[in-house]
mmCIF file of C-alpha atoms in Angstrom:
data_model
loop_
_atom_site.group_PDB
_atom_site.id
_atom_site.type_symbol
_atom_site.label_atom_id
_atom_site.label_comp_id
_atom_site.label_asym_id
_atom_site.label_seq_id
_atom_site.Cartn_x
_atom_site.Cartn_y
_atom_site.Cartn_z
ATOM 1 C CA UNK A 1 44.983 84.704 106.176
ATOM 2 C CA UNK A 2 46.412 84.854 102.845
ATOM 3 C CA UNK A 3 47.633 88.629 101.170
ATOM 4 C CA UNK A 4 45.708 88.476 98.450
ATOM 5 C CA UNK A 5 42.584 87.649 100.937
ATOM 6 C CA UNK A 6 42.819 90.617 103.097
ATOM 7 C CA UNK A 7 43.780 92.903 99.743
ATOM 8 C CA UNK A 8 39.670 91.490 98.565
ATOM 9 C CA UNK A 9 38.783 91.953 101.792
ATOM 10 C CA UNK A 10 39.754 95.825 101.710
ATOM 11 C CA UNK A 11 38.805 96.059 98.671
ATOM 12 C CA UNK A 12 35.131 94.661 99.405
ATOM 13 C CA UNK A 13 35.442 97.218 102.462
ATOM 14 C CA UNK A 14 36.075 100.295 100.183
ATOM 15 C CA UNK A 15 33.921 99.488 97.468
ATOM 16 C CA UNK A 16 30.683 98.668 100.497
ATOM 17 C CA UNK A 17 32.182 102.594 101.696
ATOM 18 C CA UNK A 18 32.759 100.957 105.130
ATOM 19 C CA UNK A 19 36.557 102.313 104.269
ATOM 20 C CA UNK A 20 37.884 105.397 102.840
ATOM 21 C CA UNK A 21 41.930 106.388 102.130
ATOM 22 C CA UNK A 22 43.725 109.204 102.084
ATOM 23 C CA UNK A 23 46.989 109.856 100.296
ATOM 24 C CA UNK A 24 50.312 111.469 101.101
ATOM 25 C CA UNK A 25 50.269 115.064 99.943
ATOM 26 C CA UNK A 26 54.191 115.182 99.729
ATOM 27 C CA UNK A 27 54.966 111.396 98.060
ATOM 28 C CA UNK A 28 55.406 110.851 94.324
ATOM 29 C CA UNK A 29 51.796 109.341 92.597
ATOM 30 C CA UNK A 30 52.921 105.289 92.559
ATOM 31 C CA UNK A 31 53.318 106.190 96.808
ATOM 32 C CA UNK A 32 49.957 107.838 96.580
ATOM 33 C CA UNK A 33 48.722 104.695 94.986
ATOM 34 C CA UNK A 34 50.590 102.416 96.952
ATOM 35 C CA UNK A 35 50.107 103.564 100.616
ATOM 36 C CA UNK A 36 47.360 105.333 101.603
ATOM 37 C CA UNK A 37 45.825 105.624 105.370
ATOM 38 C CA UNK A 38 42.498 103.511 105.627
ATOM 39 C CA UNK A 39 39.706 105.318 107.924
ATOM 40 C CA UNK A 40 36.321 103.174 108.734
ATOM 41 C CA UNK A 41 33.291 105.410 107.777
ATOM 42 C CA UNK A 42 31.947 103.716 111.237
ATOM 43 C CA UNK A 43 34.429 104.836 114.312
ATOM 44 C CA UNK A 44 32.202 102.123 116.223
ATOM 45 C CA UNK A 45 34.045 99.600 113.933
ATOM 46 C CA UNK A 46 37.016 100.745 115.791
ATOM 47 C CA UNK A 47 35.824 99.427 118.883
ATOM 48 C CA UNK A 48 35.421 95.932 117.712
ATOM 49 C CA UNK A 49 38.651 95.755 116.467
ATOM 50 C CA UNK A 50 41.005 97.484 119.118
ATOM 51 C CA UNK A 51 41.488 97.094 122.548
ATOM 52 C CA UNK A 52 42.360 101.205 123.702
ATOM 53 C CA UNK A 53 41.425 102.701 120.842
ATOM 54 C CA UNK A 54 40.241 106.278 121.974
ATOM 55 C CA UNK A 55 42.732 107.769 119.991
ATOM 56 C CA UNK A 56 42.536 106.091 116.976
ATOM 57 C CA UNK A 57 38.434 106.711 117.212
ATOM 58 C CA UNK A 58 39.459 110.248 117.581
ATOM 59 C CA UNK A 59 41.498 110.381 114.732
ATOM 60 C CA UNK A 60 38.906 108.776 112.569
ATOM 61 C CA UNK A 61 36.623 111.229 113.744
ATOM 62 C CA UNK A 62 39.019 113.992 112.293
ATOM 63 C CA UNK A 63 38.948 112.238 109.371
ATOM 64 C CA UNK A 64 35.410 111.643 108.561
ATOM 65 C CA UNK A 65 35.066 115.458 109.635
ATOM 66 C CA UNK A 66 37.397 116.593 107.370
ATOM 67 C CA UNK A 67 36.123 114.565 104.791
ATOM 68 C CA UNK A 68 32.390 116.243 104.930
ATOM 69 C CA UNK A 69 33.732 119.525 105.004
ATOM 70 C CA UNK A 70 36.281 119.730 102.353
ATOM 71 C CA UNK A 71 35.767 116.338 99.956
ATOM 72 C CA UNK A 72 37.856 113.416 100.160
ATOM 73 C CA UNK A 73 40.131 114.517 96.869
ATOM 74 C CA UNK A 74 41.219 117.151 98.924
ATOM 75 C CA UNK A 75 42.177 116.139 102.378
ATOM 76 C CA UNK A 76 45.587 114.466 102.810
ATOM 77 C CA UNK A 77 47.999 113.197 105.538
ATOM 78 C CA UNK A 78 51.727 114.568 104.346
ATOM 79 C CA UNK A 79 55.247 112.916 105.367
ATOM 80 C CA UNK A 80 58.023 113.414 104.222
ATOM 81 C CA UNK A 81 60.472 113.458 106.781
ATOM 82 C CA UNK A 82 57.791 114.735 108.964
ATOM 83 C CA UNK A 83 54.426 113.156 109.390
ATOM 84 C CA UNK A 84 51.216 115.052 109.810
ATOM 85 C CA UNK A 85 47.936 113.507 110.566
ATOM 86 C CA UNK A 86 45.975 115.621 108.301
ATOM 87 C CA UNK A 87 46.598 118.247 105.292
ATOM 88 C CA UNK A 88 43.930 120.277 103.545
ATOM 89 C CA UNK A 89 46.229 121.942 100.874
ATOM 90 C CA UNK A 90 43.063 124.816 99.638
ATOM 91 C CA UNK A 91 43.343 126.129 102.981
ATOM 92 C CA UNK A 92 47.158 125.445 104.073
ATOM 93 C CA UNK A 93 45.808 123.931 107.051
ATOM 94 C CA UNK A 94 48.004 121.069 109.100
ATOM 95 C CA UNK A 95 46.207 118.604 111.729
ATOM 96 C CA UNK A 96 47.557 116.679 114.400
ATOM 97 C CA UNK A 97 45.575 114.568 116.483
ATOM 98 C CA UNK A 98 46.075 113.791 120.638
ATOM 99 C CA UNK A 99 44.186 112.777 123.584
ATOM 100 C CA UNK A 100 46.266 115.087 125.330
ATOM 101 C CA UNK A 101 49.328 117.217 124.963
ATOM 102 C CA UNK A 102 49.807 119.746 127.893
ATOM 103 C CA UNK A 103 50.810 117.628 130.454
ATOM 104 C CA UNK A 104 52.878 115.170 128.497
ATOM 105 C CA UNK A 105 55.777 116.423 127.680
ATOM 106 C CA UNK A 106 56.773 113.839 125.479
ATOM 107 C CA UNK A 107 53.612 113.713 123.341
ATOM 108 C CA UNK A 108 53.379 117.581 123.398
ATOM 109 C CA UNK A 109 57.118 118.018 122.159
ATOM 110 C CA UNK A 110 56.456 115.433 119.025
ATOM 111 C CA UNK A 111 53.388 116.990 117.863
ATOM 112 C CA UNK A 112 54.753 120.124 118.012
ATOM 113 C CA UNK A 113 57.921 118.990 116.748
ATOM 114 C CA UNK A 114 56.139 117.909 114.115
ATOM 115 C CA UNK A 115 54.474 121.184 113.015
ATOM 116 C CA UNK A 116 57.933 122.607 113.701
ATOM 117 C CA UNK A 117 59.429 120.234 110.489
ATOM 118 C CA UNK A 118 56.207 120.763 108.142
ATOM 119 C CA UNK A 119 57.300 124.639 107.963
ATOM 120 C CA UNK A 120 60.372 123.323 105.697
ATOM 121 C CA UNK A 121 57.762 122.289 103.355
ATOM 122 C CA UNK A 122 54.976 124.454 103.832
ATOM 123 C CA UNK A 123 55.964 128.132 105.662
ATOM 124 C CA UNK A 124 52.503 129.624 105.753
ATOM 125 C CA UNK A 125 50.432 126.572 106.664
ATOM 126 C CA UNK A 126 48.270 127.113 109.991
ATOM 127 C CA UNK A 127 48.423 124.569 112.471
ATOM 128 C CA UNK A 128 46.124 122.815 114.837
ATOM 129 C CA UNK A 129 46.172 120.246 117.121
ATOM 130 C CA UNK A 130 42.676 118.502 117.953
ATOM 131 C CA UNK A 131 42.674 117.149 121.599
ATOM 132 C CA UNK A 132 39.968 115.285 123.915
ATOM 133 C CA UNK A 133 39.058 118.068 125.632
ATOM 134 C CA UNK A 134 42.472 120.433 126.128
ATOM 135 C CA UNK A 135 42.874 124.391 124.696
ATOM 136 C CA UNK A 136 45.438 126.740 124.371
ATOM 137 C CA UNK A 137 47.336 128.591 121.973
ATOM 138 C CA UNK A 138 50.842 127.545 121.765
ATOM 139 C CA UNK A 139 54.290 129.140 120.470
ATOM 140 C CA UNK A 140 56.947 126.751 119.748
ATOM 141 C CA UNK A 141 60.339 127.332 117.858
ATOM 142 C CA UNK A 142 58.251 130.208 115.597
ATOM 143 C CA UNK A 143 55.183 128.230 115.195
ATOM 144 C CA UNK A 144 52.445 128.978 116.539
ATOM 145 C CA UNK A 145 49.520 125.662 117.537
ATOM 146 C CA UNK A 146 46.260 126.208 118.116
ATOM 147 C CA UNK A 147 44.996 123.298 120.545
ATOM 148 C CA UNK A 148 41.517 122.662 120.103
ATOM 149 C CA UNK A 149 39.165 120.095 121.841
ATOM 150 C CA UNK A 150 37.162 117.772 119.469
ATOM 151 C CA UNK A 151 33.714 119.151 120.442
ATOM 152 C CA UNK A 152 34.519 122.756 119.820
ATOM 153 C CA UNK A 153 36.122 122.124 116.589
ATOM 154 C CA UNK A 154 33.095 120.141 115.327
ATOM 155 C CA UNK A 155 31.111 122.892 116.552
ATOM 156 C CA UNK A 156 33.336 125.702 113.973
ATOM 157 C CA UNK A 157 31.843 126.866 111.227
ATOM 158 C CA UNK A 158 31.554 124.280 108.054
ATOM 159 C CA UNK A 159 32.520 125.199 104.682
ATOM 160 C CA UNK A 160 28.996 124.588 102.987
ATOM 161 C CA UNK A 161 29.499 122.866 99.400
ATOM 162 C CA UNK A 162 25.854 123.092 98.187
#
């Protein structure tokens, strides 16, 4: 498939609302132009397209989420030197999105990590880290992560825009 194919085909995606971006909160406008994150509307779409994709469904799921409750113009992913899933800058609130993180070291120490870097940039943002089905409250390095399982967090209270 040709470039300028799949750059109609997005495009034909986006403007049908089967796709939505979101831009980098930290990058300079031509970056925010030029590389956003695509989300399907439709996490199902997911499925036809990936073999494991649990986690990116769950992500997507964040996404749309965050999307209903605060408006696409103002939910963000931010990296710079650091990258964070999600960024909603009216509330200073940071989301990173796991399957799980408590017994994976590895995973656990690079999410963290990652909320760990963001306080360079952003000192008073509160962070949370959506899982499958894990909670806890964690203190890392001065930062302190509140893991949250997907259902619960859907279940929080909305912000109401009516």
């Amino acid at each position: 498939i040709g470039k300028q194919t799949v750059i109609n085909y997005v495009g034909y995606m986006m403007e049908s609302y089967m796709l939505f971006t979101l831009q980098n909160y930290a990058a300079k406008l031509i970056q925010k132009e030029t590389s956003p994150k695509y989300y399907f509307m439709d996490t199902g779409l997911l499925g036809l397209m990936l073999m494991d994709c649990s986690s990116a469904q769950l992500e997507n799921l964040v996404a749309i989420e965050l999307i209903r409750r605060y408006g696409r113009e103002n939910v963000f992913y931010f990296e710079k030197n650091v990258e964070i899933d999600f960024y909603v800058p009216e509330e200073k609130l940071a989301i990173q999105v796991s399957l799980q993180v408590l017994d994976q070291i590895d995973t656990r120490e690079r999410e963290i990590g990652a909320f760990v870097k963001l306080k360079n940039f952003i000192g008073d943002a509160t962070c949370l880290l959506i899982t499958n089905s894990e909670e806890e409250e964690l203190d890392y390095e001065g930062v302190h992560v509140s893991v949250v399982p997907v259902w619960k967090w859907l279940l929080q209270n909305r912000k109401q825009d009516i």
